[in-house]
Coordinates of C-alpha atoms in Angstrom, one line a residue:
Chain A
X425 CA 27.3 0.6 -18.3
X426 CA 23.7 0.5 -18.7
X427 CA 23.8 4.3 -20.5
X428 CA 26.2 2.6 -23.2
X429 CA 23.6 0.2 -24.1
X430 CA 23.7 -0.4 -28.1
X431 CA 21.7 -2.8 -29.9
X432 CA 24.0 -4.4 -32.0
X433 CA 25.5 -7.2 -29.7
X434 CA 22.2 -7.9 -28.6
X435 CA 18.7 -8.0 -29.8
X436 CA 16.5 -4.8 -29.8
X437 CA 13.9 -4.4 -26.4
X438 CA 10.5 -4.2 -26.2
X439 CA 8.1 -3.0 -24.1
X440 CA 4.5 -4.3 -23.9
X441 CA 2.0 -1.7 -22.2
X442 CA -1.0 -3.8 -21.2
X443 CA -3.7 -1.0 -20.7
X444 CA -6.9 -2.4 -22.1
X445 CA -9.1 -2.4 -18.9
X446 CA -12.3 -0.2 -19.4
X447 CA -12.2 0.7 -16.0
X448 CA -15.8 1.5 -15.9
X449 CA -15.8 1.7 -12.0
X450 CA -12.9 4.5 -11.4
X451 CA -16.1 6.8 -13.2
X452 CA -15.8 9.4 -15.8
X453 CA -17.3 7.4 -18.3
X454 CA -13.7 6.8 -20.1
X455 CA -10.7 4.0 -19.5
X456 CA -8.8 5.0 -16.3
X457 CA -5.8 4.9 -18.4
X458 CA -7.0 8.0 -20.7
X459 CA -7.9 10.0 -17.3
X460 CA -6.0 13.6 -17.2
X461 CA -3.2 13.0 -14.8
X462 CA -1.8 17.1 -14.7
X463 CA -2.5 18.1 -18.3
X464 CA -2.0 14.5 -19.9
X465 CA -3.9 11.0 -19.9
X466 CA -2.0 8.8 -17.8
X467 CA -1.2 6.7 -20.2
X468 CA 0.8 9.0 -22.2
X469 CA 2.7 9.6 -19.0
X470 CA 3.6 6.2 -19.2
X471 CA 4.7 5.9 -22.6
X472 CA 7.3 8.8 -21.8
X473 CA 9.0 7.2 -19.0
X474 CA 9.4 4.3 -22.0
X475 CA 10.6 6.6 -24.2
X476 CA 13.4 8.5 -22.4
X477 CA 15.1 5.2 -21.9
X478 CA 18.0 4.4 -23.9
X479 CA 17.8 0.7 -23.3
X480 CA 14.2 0.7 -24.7
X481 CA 13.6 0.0 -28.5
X482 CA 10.2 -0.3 -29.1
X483 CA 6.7 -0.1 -27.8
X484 CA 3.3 -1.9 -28.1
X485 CA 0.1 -0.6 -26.7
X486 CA -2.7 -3.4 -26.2
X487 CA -5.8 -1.0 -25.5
X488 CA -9.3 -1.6 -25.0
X489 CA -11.6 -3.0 -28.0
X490 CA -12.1 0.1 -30.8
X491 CA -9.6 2.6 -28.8
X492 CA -7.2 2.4 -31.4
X493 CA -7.8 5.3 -32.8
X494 CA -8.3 7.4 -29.7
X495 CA -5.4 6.3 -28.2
X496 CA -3.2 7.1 -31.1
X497 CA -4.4 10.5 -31.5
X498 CA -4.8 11.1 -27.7
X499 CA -1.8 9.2 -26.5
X500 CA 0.5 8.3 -28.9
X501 CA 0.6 11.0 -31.3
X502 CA 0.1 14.9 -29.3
X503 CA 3.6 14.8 -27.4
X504 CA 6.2 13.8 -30.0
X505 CA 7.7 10.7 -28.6
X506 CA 10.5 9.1 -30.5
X507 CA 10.6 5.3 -30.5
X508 CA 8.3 3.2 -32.5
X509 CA 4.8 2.5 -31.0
X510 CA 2.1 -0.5 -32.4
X511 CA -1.0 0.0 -30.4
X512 CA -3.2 -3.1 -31.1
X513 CA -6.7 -4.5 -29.4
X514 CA -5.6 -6.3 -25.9
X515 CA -7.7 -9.2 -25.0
X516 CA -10.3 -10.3 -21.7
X517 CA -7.6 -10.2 -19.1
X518 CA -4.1 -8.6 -19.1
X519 CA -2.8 -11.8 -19.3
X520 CA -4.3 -11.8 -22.9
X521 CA -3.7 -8.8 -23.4
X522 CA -0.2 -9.2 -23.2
X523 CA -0.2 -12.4 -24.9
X524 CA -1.6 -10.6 -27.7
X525 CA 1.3 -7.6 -27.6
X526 CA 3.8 -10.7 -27.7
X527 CA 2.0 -11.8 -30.8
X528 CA 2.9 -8.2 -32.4
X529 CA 6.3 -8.5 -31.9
X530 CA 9.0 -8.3 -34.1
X531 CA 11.5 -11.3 -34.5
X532 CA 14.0 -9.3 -33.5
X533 CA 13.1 -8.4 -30.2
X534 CA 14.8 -10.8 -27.8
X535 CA 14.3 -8.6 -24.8
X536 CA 10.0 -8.2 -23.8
X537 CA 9.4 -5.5 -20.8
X538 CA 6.0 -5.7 -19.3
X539 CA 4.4 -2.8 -17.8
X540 CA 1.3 -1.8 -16.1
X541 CA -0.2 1.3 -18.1
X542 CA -1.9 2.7 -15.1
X543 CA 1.6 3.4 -13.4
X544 CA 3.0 6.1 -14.9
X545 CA 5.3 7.5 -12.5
X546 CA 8.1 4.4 -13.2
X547 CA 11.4 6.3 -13.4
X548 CA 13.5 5.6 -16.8
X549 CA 16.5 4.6 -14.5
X550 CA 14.1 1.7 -12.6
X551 CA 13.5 0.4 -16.5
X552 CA 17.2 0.2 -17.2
X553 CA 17.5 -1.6 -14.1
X554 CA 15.4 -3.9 -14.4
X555 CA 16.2 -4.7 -18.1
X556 CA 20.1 -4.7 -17.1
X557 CA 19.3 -7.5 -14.6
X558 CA 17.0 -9.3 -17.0
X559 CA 19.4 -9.3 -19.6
X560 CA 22.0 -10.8 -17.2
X561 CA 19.6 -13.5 -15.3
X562 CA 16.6 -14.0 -17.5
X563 CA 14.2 -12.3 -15.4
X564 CA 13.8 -9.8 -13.2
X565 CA 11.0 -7.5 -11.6
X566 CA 11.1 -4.1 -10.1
X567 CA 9.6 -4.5 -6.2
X568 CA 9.6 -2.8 -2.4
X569 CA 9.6 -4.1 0.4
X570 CA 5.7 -4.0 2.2
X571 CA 5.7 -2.2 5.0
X572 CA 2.3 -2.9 6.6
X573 CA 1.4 -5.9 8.9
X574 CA 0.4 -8.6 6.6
X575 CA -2.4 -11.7 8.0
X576 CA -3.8 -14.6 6.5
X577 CA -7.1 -14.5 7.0
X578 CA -9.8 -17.3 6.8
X579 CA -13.9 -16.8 7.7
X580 CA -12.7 -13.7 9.3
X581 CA -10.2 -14.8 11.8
X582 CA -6.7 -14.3 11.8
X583 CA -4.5 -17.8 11.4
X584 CA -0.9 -15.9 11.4
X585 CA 1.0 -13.0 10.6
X586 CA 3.1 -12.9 8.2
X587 CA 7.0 -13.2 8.2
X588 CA 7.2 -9.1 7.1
X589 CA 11.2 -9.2 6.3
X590 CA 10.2 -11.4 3.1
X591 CA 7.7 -10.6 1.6
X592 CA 7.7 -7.6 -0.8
X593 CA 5.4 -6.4 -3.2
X594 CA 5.9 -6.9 -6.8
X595 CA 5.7 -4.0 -9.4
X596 CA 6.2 -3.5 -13.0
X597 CA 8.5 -3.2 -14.8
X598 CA 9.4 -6.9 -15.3
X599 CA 11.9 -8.1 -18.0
X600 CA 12.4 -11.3 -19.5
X601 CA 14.7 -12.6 -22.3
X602 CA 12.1 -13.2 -25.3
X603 CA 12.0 -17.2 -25.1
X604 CA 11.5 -17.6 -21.0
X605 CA 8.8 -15.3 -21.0
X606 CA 7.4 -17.5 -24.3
X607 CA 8.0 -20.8 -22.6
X608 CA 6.1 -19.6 -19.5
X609 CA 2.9 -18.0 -21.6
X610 CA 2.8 -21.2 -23.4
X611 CA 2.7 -23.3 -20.0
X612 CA 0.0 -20.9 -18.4
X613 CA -2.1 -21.2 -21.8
X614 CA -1.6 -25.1 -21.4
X615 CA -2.5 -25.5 -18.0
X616 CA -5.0 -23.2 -17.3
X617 CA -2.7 -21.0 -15.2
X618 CA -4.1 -17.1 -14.5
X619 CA -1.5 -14.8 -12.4
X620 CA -2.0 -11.5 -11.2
X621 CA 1.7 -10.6 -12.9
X622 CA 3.7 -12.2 -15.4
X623 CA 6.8 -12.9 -13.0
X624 CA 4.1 -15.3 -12.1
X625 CA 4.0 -17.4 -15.0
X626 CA 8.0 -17.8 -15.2
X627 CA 8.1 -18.7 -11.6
X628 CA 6.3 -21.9 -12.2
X629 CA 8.6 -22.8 -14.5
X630 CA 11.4 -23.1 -12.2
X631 CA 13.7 -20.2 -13.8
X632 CA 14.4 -17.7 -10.8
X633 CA 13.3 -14.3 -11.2
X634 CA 15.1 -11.3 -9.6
X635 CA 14.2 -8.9 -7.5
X636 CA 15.5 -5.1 -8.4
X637 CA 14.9 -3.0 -5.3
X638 CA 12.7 -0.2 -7.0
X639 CA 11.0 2.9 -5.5
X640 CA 8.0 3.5 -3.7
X641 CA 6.5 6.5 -5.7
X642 CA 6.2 3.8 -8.7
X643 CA 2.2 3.5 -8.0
X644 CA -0.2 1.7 -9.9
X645 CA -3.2 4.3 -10.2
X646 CA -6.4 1.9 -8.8
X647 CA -8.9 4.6 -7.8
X648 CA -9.1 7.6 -7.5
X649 CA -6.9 8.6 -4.3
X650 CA -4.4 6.8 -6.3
X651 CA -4.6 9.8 -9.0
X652 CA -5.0 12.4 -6.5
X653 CA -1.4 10.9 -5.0
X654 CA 0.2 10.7 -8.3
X655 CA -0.6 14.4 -8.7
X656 CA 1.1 15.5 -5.7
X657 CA 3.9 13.2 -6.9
X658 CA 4.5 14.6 -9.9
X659 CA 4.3 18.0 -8.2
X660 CA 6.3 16.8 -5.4
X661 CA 9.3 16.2 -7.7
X662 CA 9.0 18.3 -10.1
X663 CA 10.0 16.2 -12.5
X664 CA 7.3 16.6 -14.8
X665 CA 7.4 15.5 -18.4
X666 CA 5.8 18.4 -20.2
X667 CA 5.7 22.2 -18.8
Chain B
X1238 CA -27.0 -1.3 18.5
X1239 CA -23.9 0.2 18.3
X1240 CA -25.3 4.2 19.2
X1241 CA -26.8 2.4 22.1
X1242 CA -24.2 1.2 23.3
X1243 CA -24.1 1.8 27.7
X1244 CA -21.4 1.8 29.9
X1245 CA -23.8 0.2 32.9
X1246 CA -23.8 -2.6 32.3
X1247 CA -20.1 -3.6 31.0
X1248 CA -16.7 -1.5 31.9
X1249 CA -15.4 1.2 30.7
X1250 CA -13.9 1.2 27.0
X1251 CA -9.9 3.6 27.0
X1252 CA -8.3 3.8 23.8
X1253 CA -4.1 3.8 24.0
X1254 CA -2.9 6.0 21.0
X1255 CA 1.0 5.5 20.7
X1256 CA 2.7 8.2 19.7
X1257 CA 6.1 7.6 20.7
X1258 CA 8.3 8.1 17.8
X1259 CA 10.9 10.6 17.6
X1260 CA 10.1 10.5 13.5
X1261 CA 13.2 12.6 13.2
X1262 CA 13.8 11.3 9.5
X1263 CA 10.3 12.7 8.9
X1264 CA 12.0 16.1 8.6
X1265 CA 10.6 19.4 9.7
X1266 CA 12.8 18.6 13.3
X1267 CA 9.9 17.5 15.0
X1268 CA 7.9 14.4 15.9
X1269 CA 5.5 13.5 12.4
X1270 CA 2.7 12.6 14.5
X1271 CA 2.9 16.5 15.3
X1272 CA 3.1 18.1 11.9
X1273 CA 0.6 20.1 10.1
X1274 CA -2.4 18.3 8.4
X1275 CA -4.6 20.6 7.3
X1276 CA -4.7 23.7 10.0
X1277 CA -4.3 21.0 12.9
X1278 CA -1.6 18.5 14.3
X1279 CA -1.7 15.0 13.2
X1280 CA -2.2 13.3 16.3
X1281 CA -5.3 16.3 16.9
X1282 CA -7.1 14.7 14.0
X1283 CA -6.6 11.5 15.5
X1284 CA -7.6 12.4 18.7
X1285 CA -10.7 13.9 17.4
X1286 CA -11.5 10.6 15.4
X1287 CA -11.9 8.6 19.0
X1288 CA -13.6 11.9 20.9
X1289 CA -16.5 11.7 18.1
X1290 CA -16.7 7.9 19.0
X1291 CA -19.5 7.0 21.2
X1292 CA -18.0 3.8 22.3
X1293 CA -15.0 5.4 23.6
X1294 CA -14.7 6.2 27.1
X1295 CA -11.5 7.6 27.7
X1296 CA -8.0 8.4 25.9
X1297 CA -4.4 7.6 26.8
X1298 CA -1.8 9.4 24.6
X1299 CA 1.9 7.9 25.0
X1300 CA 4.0 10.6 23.6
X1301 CA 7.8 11.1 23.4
X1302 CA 10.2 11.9 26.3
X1303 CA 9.8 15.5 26.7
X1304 CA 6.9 16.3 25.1
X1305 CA 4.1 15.7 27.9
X1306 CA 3.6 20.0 28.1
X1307 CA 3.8 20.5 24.1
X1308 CA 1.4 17.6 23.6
X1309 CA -1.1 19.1 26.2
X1310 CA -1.1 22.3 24.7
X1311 CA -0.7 22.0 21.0
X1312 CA -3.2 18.4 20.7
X1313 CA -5.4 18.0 23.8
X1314 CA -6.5 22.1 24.8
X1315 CA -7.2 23.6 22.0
X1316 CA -9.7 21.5 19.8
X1317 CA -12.4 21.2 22.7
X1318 CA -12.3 17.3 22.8
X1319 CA -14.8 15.9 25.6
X1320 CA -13.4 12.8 26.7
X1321 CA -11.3 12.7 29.6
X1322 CA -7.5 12.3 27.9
X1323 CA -4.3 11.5 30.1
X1324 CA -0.8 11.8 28.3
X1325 CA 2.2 10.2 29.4
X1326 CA 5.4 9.3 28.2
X1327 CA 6.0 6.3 26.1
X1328 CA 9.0 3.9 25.9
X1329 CA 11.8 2.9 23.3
X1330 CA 9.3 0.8 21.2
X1331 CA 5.5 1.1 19.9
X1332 CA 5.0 -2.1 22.1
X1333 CA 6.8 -0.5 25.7
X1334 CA 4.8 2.2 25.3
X1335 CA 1.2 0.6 24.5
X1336 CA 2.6 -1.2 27.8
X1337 CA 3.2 2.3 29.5
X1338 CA -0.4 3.4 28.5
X1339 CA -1.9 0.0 29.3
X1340 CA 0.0 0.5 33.4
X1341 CA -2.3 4.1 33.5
X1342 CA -5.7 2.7 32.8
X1343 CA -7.9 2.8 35.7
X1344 CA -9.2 -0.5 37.2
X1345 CA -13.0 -0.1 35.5
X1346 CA -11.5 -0.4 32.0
X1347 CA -12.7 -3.6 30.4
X1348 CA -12.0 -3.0 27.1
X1349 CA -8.9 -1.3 25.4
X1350 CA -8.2 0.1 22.0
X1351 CA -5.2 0.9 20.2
X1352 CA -4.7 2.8 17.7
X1353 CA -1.8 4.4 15.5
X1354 CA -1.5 8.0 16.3
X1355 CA -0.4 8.7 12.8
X1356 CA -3.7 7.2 11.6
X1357 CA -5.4 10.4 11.7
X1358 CA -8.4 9.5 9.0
X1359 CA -10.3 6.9 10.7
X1360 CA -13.7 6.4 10.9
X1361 CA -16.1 6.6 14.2
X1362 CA -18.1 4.1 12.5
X1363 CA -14.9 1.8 12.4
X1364 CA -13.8 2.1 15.6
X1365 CA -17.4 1.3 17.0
X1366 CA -17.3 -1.7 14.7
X1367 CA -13.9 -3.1 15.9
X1368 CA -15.0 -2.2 19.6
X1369 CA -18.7 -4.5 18.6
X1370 CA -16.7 -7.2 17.5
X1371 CA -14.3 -7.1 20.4
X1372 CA -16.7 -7.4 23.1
X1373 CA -18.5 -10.3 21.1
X1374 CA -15.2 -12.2 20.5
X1375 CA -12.6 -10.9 22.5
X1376 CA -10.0 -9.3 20.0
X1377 CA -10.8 -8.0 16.6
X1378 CA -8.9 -5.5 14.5
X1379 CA -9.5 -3.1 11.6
X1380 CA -7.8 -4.8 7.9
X1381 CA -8.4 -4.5 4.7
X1382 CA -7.8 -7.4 1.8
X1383 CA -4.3 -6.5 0.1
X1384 CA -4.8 -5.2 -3.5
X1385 CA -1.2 -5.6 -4.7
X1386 CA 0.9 -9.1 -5.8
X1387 CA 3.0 -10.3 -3.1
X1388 CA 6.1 -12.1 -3.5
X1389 CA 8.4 -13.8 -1.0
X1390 CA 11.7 -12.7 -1.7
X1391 CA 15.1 -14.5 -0.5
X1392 CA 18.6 -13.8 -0.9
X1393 CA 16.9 -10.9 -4.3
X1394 CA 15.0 -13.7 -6.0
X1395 CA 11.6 -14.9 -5.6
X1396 CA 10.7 -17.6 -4.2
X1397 CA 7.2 -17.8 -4.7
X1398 CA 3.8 -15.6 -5.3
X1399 CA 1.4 -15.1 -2.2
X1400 CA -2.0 -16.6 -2.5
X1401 CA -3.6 -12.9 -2.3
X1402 CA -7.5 -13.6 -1.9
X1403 CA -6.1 -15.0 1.6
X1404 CA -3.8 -12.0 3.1
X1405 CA -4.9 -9.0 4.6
X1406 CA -3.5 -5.8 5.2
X1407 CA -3.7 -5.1 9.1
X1408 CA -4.8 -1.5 10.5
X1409 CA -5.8 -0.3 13.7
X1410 CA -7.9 0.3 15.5
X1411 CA -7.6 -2.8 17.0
X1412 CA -9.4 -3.8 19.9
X1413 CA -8.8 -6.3 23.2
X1414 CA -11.1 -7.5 26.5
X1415 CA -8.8 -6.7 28.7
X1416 CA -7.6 -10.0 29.9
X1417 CA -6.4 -10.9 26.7
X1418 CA -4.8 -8.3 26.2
X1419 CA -3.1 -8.2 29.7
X1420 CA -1.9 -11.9 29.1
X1421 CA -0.8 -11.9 25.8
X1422 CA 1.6 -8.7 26.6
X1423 CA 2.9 -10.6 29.9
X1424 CA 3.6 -13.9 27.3
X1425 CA 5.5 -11.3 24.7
X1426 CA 7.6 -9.6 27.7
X1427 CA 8.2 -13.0 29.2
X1428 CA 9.3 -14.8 25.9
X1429 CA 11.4 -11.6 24.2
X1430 CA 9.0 -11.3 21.5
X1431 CA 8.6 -7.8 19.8
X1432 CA 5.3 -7.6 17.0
X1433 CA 4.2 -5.1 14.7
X1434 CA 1.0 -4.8 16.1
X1435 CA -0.8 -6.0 19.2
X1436 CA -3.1 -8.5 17.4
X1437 CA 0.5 -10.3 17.0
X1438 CA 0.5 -10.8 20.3
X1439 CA -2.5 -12.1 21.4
X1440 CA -2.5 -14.8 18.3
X1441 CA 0.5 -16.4 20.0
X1442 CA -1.7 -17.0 22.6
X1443 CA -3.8 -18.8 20.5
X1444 CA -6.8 -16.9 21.4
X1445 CA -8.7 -15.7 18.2
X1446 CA -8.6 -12.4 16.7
X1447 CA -11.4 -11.1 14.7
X1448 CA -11.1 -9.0 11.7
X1449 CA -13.4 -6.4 10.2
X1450 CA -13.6 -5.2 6.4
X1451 CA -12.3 -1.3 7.3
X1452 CA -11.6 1.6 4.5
X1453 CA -8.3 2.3 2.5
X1454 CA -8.5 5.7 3.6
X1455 CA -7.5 5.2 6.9
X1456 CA -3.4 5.4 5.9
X1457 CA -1.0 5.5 8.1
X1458 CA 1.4 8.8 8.0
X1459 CA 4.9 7.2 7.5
X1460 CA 6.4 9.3 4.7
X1461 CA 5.7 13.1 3.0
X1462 CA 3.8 11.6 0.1
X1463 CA 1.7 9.8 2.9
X1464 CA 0.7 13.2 4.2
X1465 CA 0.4 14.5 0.8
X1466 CA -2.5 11.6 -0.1
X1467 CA -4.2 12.6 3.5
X1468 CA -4.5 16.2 2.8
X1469 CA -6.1 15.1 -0.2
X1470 CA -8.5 12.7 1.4
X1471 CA -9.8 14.5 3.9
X1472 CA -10.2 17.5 1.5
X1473 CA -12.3 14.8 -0.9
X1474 CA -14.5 13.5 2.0
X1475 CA -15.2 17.5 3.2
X1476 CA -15.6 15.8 6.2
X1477 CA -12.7 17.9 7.8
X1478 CA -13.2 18.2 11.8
X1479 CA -13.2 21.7 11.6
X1480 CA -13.9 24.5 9.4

């Protein structure tokens, strides 16, 4: 089903890579996202779990002011992807930044994927997933279950734990048909509204999003243990990329 | 304050390390909180964490059915620890057997810590911390602020987004005077409830629990990439125990 994917019943999907963040505090003097993650900047990483998936069409790149360059000859360029890529300046926050990648869209893209550029270990068959069960409901996220003991916790005292069997913890990819994830922008923009995701902004709108069970290894490189972890990872499986 | 800290004029301080689980899905056919990290068993480096620990008085080790010999001769004898170190079998769940270990504390024991014996990279100066704030307030526990976007998920869609700057993510050590302790596990036997950690416990009592800012190095070994990242960290911090 999802491997049969063809673009000419429905509109063409695009994927917008917020990864404009300078970083400065993960050291090395360069954009976490350009770090060498075994051999290649993690962002490139990224962009070739985007393109290995049928069911993606496009990509946009929103990187940090006067990267362009760099990124395309560092990123985009060296490791022959296929699909087309626009990298463009993001903005001051990812929501902006993403805002702006929507801006560089095609008309023709009804489908808009959002993804973290710091997590480069998302697997092609999470994307199609996730696009499947956007395409079918509207919205939908890739997300685990949390694992840890979660409290709320005001002046330093504990007021409850938290109902663990709920709550998960929300990834990227997310998918959203083209004019839900427009509506909810424009709301956000309107009302002042800044969310740590974009699943975020649709939810206040009232249009469900849903939840694709995705993997665990899908990290978001933070710091860097996080890099030293998504080395072993990609050892781990041997599943690399390039080699 | 803390290095000064005298056993003369309050009780004695125990720390209950469960390490119960059977961990058979772990793989290698043996309990996890056994396997190899870095030349020594898990639970060693664990062990070693509360030995360097001023504060600490004395250790009880709940380990599985069985396993009281192996334990004694692969974690407790060969490392030269100091502090005097019972081990005794633990029951079905983490909570029976912090119960277990709780039953074999000596009478002078005022204060008790647990901790996870598959949190093998925790800090001295943590644990001294969370034992301070213990005897100041009565229960505290290690946590850290969460990093990722939670959502509350029902029936695969979600139903909201978490306030994050309010939810932590709960570690141990966590620490108990040992009333509190005593009476909150009596409520949770006598009402049939099970928590996730002990800090659960005593806020259905209503009494306050504490929390202090710890590291996010101090994982908890669940799965192989867990063990992966903490090869990696303590190889980072060349703060090994040994060597």
């Amino acid at each position: 089903l999802i491997m049969n994917h063809v673009n000419d019943e429905t509109g063409m999907v695009a994927v917008i890579i917020p990864a404009a963040g300078e970083g400065r505090r993960f050291g090395a003097g360069q954009p976490k996202q350009l770090t060498d993650l075994c051999g290649w900047p993690i962002l490139a990483h990224t962009l070739s779990r985007f393109d290995q998936t049928v069911a993606v069409d496009r990509v946009v790149l929103t990187v940090p002011y006067g990267r362009i360059k760099q990124v395309r000859e560092e990123v985009v360029e060296p490791y022959g992807f296929t699909k087309p890529c626009v990298v463009i300046e993001g903005g001051k926050t990812r929501q902006e930044s993403v805002y702006e990648g929507f801006l560089a869209l095609e008309e023709d893209v009804d489908l808009i994927v959002v993804h973290d550029g710091v997590r480069p270990l998302v697997r092609p068959s999470t994307i199609e997933s996730v696009i499947a069960e956007a395409r079918e409901h509207g919205a939908a996220i890739a997300a685990v279950p949390v694992r840890d003991t979660l409290k709320r916790v005001r002046d330093g005292v504990i007021q409850t734990t938290l109902p663990r069997d709920e709550i998960w913890q929300a990834q990227t990819p997310q998918a959203f048909l083209r004019p839900i994830l427009a509506e909810a922008m424009a709301a956000a923009w309107r009302e002042g509204f800044q969310g740590t995701d974009e699943a975020a902004l649709v939810e206040r709108t009232g249009h469900p999003v849903r939840v694709y069970h995705g993997t665990a290894d899908n990290i978001k490189i933070t710091s860097p243990e996080d890099l030293v972890l998504a080395e072993a990872l990609i050892g781990a499986t041997a599943e690399g990329n390039h080699h």
